[in-house]
Amino acid sequence: MSDSIFSLISRIRSLEGEIGEIVDRRVSEFLEFNSKSDKEWFSELCFCILTANSSAELGIKIQSSVGEGFLTLPRSRLEEELRKAGHRFWRKRAEFIVSARKYANIKEIVLERIEVGGVFGAREWLVRNVKGLGYKEASHFLRNVGYLDVAILDRHILALMAQHGMVEVPRTMTRRRYLEIEQKFLELSEMAGMKPGVLDLYMWYMKTGRVLK
């Protein structure tokens, strides 16, 4: 382990006393999704579609205001809601959400996929079938519904990993590159003694000062 990585892990562990209770509450919320409805899972899927090239804060705001409208609003009305909320890609995100409605039973689908191919198999299905989801967004969704073994390689996490000499931030995030970087993140997770989806919250806090989802 390099000195830089040792320093990163030490900093992460020191944060447990500072934000550990907040992180634990957030993780409990993720794990509670096992008992939630398809509608709530679909809402979380839409949240993750909205965060691509945007922000978690805006996704949370829209998720709160639109509610079940993700499933029921006509596309034109959904576009208007996203536009009013300030989403840069309001038209395209509305298109993706309407397209995703054919998977309104997303909880059932994901649970079946996990049973057959594990969480990484479920992620492959999401990336191949749900418009607007790349590996980062599919991982984000799976983590938020209680599966903590995938890495959410957003710009904050990549910047922190690069800062500590673990990776070079790629100009284009291909599938191969994502999986290569994810492997390094999983190794870091093991060294830190945390699930990847939990480590993400601590590292995200280090870059943003917040614990969101």
mmCIF file of C-alpha atoms in Angstrom:
data_model
loop_
_atom_site.group_PDB
_atom_site.id
_atom_site.type_symbol
_atom_site.label_atom_id
_atom_site.label_comp_id
_atom_site.label_asym_id
_atom_site.label_seq_id
_atom_site.Cartn_x
_atom_site.Cartn_y
_atom_site.Cartn_z
ATOM 1 C CA MET A 1 0.000 0.000 0.000
ATOM 2 C CA SER A 2 1.449 3.366 -1.014
ATOM 3 C CA ASP A 3 1.755 6.200 1.495
ATOM 4 C CA SER A 4 -0.869 8.162 -0.441
ATOM 5 C CA ILE A 5 -3.425 5.349 -0.300
ATOM 6 C CA PHE A 6 -2.623 4.744 3.373
ATOM 7 C CA SER A 7 -3.268 8.452 3.971
ATOM 8 C CA LEU A 8 -6.592 8.247 2.117
ATOM 9 C CA ILE A 9 -7.751 5.252 4.144
ATOM 10 C CA SER A 10 -6.683 6.932 7.385
ATOM 11 C CA ARG A 11 -8.684 10.017 6.469
ATOM 12 C CA ILE A 12 -11.740 7.933 5.593
ATOM 13 C CA ARG A 13 -11.577 6.057 8.876
ATOM 14 C CA SER A 14 -11.208 9.297 10.804
ATOM 15 C CA LEU A 15 -14.484 10.454 9.261
ATOM 16 C CA GLU A 16 -16.387 7.583 10.877
ATOM 17 C CA GLY A 17 -16.479 9.490 14.147
ATOM 18 C CA GLU A 18 -17.564 12.660 12.375
ATOM 19 C CA ILE A 19 -20.257 11.447 9.967
ATOM 20 C CA GLY A 20 -20.622 7.737 10.790
ATOM 21 C CA GLU A 21 -24.137 8.103 12.179
ATOM 22 C CA ILE A 22 -25.286 10.013 9.092
ATOM 23 C CA VAL A 23 -23.775 7.403 6.784
ATOM 24 C CA ASP A 24 -25.353 4.585 8.808
ATOM 25 C CA ARG A 25 -28.772 6.228 8.501
ATOM 26 C CA ARG A 26 -28.349 6.628 4.773
ATOM 27 C CA VAL A 27 -27.286 2.990 4.373
ATOM 28 C CA SER A 28 -30.310 1.893 6.425
ATOM 29 C CA GLU A 29 -32.516 3.814 3.997
ATOM 30 C CA PHE A 30 -30.935 1.932 1.096
ATOM 31 C CA LEU A 31 -31.436 -1.432 2.768
ATOM 32 C CA GLU A 32 -35.084 -0.640 3.525
ATOM 33 C CA PHE A 33 -35.807 -0.666 -0.211
ATOM 34 C CA ASN A 34 -36.129 -4.432 -0.012
ATOM 35 C CA SER A 35 -39.575 -3.888 1.500
ATOM 36 C CA LYS A 36 -40.600 -0.979 -0.734
ATOM 37 C CA SER A 37 -42.923 -1.057 -3.722
ATOM 38 C CA ASP A 38 -42.244 -1.134 -7.460
ATOM 39 C CA LYS A 39 -43.362 2.503 -7.608
ATOM 40 C CA GLU A 40 -40.672 3.516 -5.144
ATOM 41 C CA TRP A 41 -38.033 1.493 -7.001
ATOM 42 C CA PHE A 42 -39.116 3.098 -10.277
ATOM 43 C CA SER A 43 -38.877 6.542 -8.698
ATOM 44 C CA GLU A 44 -35.312 5.760 -7.627
ATOM 45 C CA LEU A 45 -34.522 4.576 -11.145
ATOM 46 C CA CYS A 46 -35.757 7.911 -12.498
ATOM 47 C CA PHE A 47 -33.679 9.767 -9.919
ATOM 48 C CA CYS A 48 -30.569 8.011 -11.229
ATOM 49 C CA ILE A 49 -31.508 8.780 -14.847
ATOM 50 C CA LEU A 50 -31.823 12.439 -13.868
ATOM 51 C CA THR A 51 -28.432 12.635 -12.159
ATOM 52 C CA ALA A 52 -26.459 11.725 -15.308
ATOM 53 C CA ASN A 53 -24.473 14.833 -16.316
ATOM 54 C CA SER A 54 -26.376 16.716 -13.637
ATOM 55 C CA SER A 55 -26.402 16.622 -9.832
ATOM 56 C CA ALA A 56 -27.845 14.553 -7.021
ATOM 57 C CA GLU A 57 -29.310 17.713 -5.491
ATOM 58 C CA LEU A 58 -31.352 18.484 -8.600
ATOM 59 C CA GLY A 59 -32.383 14.848 -8.935
ATOM 60 C CA ILE A 60 -33.660 14.836 -5.355
ATOM 61 C CA LYS A 61 -35.560 18.083 -5.947
ATOM 62 C CA ILE A 62 -37.276 16.731 -9.068
ATOM 63 C CA GLN A 63 -37.979 13.360 -7.484
ATOM 64 C CA SER A 64 -39.705 15.083 -4.592
ATOM 65 C CA SER A 65 -41.818 17.375 -6.782
ATOM 66 C CA VAL A 66 -42.796 14.927 -9.542
ATOM 67 C CA GLY A 67 -43.541 11.917 -7.333
ATOM 68 C CA GLU A 68 -45.720 9.336 -9.075
ATOM 69 C CA GLY A 69 -45.708 11.582 -12.140
ATOM 70 C CA PHE A 70 -42.656 9.661 -13.291
ATOM 71 C CA LEU A 71 -45.124 6.894 -14.122
ATOM 72 C CA THR A 72 -48.246 8.873 -15.010
ATOM 73 C CA LEU A 73 -47.496 12.277 -16.529
ATOM 74 C CA PRO A 74 -47.748 12.705 -20.298
ATOM 75 C CA ARG A 75 -44.309 13.195 -21.796
ATOM 76 C CA SER A 76 -44.983 16.861 -22.632
ATOM 77 C CA ARG A 77 -45.980 17.588 -19.038
ATOM 78 C CA LEU A 78 -42.961 15.720 -17.693
ATOM 79 C CA GLU A 79 -40.709 17.716 -19.994
ATOM 80 C CA GLU A 80 -42.201 20.903 -18.619
ATOM 81 C CA GLU A 81 -41.669 19.797 -15.018
ATOM 82 C CA LEU A 82 -38.010 19.017 -15.689
ATOM 83 C CA ARG A 83 -37.514 22.264 -17.587
ATOM 84 C CA LYS A 84 -39.059 24.341 -14.794
ATOM 85 C CA ALA A 85 -36.857 22.584 -12.248
ATOM 86 C CA GLY A 86 -33.788 23.666 -14.201
ATOM 87 C CA HIS A 87 -32.589 20.394 -15.703
ATOM 88 C CA ARG A 88 -30.306 21.123 -18.671
ATOM 89 C CA PHE A 89 -31.412 18.020 -20.548
ATOM 90 C CA TRP A 90 -35.104 18.168 -19.740
ATOM 91 C CA ARG A 91 -36.296 16.864 -23.101
ATOM 92 C CA LYS A 92 -33.915 13.884 -23.286
ATOM 93 C CA ARG A 93 -34.400 12.876 -19.645
ATOM 94 C CA ALA A 94 -38.170 12.947 -20.057
ATOM 95 C CA GLU A 95 -37.760 10.707 -23.110
ATOM 96 C CA PHE A 96 -35.655 8.247 -21.089
ATOM 97 C CA ILE A 97 -38.109 8.176 -18.181
ATOM 98 C CA VAL A 98 -41.116 7.583 -20.448
ATOM 99 C CA SER A 99 -39.169 4.834 -22.231
ATOM 100 C CA ALA A 100 -38.375 3.217 -18.859
ATOM 101 C CA ARG A 101 -42.075 2.891 -18.018
ATOM 102 C CA LYS A 102 -42.120 -0.481 -19.742
ATOM 103 C CA TYR A 103 -40.077 -1.599 -16.737
ATOM 104 C CA ALA A 104 -42.528 -0.275 -14.149
ATOM 105 C CA ASN A 105 -42.069 -3.622 -12.362
ATOM 106 C CA ILE A 106 -38.357 -2.827 -11.999
ATOM 107 C CA LYS A 107 -38.117 -4.329 -8.513
ATOM 108 C CA GLU A 108 -39.293 -7.720 -9.737
ATOM 109 C CA ILE A 109 -36.972 -7.536 -12.751
ATOM 110 C CA VAL A 110 -33.888 -6.615 -10.730
ATOM 111 C CA LEU A 111 -34.508 -9.238 -8.058
ATOM 112 C CA GLU A 112 -34.863 -11.906 -10.742
ATOM 113 C CA ARG A 113 -31.667 -10.758 -12.464
ATOM 114 C CA ILE A 114 -29.763 -10.766 -9.196
ATOM 115 C CA GLU A 115 -30.952 -14.287 -8.465
ATOM 116 C CA VAL A 116 -29.659 -15.453 -11.859
ATOM 117 C CA GLY A 117 -26.471 -13.426 -12.315
ATOM 118 C CA GLY A 118 -25.791 -11.554 -9.090
ATOM 119 C CA VAL A 119 -25.680 -7.805 -8.683
ATOM 120 C CA PHE A 120 -23.175 -7.345 -11.514
ATOM 121 C CA GLY A 121 -25.404 -9.359 -13.839
ATOM 122 C CA ALA A 122 -28.327 -7.139 -12.879
ATOM 123 C CA ARG A 123 -26.212 -4.093 -13.669
ATOM 124 C CA GLU A 124 -25.405 -5.427 -17.137
ATOM 125 C CA TRP A 125 -29.122 -5.866 -17.774
ATOM 126 C CA LEU A 126 -29.870 -2.318 -16.648
ATOM 127 C CA VAL A 127 -27.160 -0.830 -18.861
ATOM 128 C CA ARG A 128 -28.321 -2.809 -21.897
ATOM 129 C CA ASN A 129 -32.042 -2.216 -21.464
ATOM 130 C CA VAL A 130 -32.752 1.087 -19.711
ATOM 131 C CA LYS A 131 -32.065 4.138 -21.863
ATOM 132 C CA GLY A 132 -30.096 6.782 -20.000
ATOM 133 C CA LEU A 133 -28.256 4.385 -17.683
ATOM 134 C CA GLY A 134 -24.535 3.833 -18.032
ATOM 135 C CA TYR A 135 -22.456 1.844 -15.580
ATOM 136 C CA LYS A 136 -22.257 4.732 -13.132
ATOM 137 C CA GLU A 137 -26.010 5.364 -13.104
ATOM 138 C CA ALA A 138 -26.890 1.652 -12.970
ATOM 139 C CA SER A 139 -24.484 1.218 -10.054
ATOM 140 C CA HIS A 140 -26.004 4.256 -8.360
ATOM 141 C CA PHE A 141 -29.481 2.767 -8.684
ATOM 142 C CA LEU A 142 -28.439 -0.634 -7.355
ATOM 143 C CA ARG A 143 -26.647 0.921 -4.383
ATOM 144 C CA ASN A 144 -29.635 3.106 -3.580
ATOM 145 C CA VAL A 145 -31.983 0.104 -3.499
ATOM 146 C CA GLY A 146 -29.718 -1.766 -1.108
ATOM 147 C CA TYR A 147 -26.935 -3.465 -3.076
ATOM 148 C CA LEU A 148 -23.656 -2.129 -1.742
ATOM 149 C CA ASP A 149 -21.135 -4.128 -3.794
ATOM 150 C CA VAL A 150 -20.858 -1.895 -6.861
ATOM 151 C CA ALA A 151 -18.793 1.261 -7.370
ATOM 152 C CA ILE A 152 -20.348 4.571 -8.401
ATOM 153 C CA LEU A 153 -17.499 6.161 -10.321
ATOM 154 C CA ASP A 154 -18.686 9.740 -10.581
ATOM 155 C CA ARG A 155 -16.393 12.717 -11.105
ATOM 156 C CA HIS A 156 -15.848 13.261 -7.365
ATOM 157 C CA ILE A 157 -14.766 9.682 -6.743
ATOM 158 C CA LEU A 158 -12.551 9.637 -9.841
ATOM 159 C CA ALA A 159 -10.912 12.921 -8.834
ATOM 160 C CA LEU A 160 -10.138 11.613 -5.359
ATOM 161 C CA MET A 161 -8.727 8.372 -6.725
ATOM 162 C CA ALA A 162 -6.580 10.303 -9.190
ATOM 163 C CA GLN A 163 -5.428 12.650 -6.438
ATOM 164 C CA HIS A 164 -4.046 9.649 -4.562
ATOM 165 C CA GLY A 165 -2.355 8.107 -7.566
ATOM 166 C CA MET A 166 -4.775 5.234 -8.033
ATOM 167 C CA VAL A 167 -6.020 6.053 -11.540
ATOM 168 C CA GLU A 168 -5.852 8.510 -14.381
ATOM 169 C CA VAL A 169 -9.238 10.028 -15.151
ATOM 170 C CA PRO A 170 -10.176 8.869 -18.658
ATOM 171 C CA ARG A 171 -11.437 11.294 -21.261
ATOM 172 C CA THR A 172 -14.053 8.761 -22.277
ATOM 173 C CA MET A 173 -15.443 6.199 -19.852
ATOM 174 C CA THR A 174 -15.778 2.968 -21.814
ATOM 175 C CA ARG A 175 -17.135 -0.238 -20.321
ATOM 176 C CA ARG A 176 -13.638 -1.710 -20.149
ATOM 177 C CA ARG A 177 -12.205 1.361 -18.442
ATOM 178 C CA TYR A 178 -15.072 1.537 -15.959
ATOM 179 C CA LEU A 179 -14.541 -2.066 -14.917
ATOM 180 C CA GLU A 180 -10.771 -1.561 -14.609
ATOM 181 C CA ILE A 181 -11.200 1.460 -12.350
ATOM 182 C CA GLU A 182 -13.979 -0.247 -10.428
ATOM 183 C CA GLN A 183 -11.601 -3.098 -9.603
ATOM 184 C CA LYS A 184 -9.209 -0.605 -8.038
ATOM 185 C CA PHE A 185 -12.085 0.898 -6.077
ATOM 186 C CA LEU A 186 -13.122 -2.558 -4.852
ATOM 187 C CA GLU A 187 -9.557 -3.201 -3.702
ATOM 188 C CA LEU A 188 -9.599 0.127 -1.846
ATOM 189 C CA SER A 189 -12.917 -0.859 -0.295
ATOM 190 C CA GLU A 190 -11.421 -4.092 0.979
ATOM 191 C CA MET A 191 -8.402 -2.273 2.429
ATOM 192 C CA ALA A 192 -10.697 0.224 4.143
ATOM 193 C CA GLY A 193 -12.915 -2.541 5.519
ATOM 194 C CA MET A 194 -16.071 -1.026 4.013
ATOM 195 C CA LYS A 195 -18.606 -2.079 1.425
ATOM 196 C CA PRO A 196 -18.072 -0.165 -1.853
ATOM 197 C CA GLY A 197 -21.445 1.568 -1.571
ATOM 198 C CA VAL A 198 -20.550 2.775 1.923
ATOM 199 C CA LEU A 199 -17.025 3.851 1.009
ATOM 200 C CA ASP A 200 -18.573 5.916 -1.771
ATOM 201 C CA LEU A 201 -20.503 7.984 0.772
ATOM 202 C CA TYR A 202 -17.366 8.791 2.746
ATOM 203 C CA MET A 203 -15.328 9.670 -0.342
ATOM 204 C CA TRP A 204 -18.159 11.750 -1.774
ATOM 205 C CA TYR A 205 -18.285 13.648 1.509
ATOM 206 C CA MET A 206 -14.545 14.307 1.289
ATOM 207 C CA LYS A 207 -15.081 16.116 -2.028
ATOM 208 C CA THR A 208 -18.447 17.787 -1.400
ATOM 209 C CA GLY A 209 -18.942 18.073 2.351
ATOM 210 C CA ARG A 210 -22.319 16.343 2.059
ATOM 211 C CA VAL A 211 -23.839 12.883 2.475
ATOM 212 C CA LEU A 212 -26.663 12.542 -0.026
ATOM 213 C CA LYS A 213 -27.599 9.435 -1.986
#
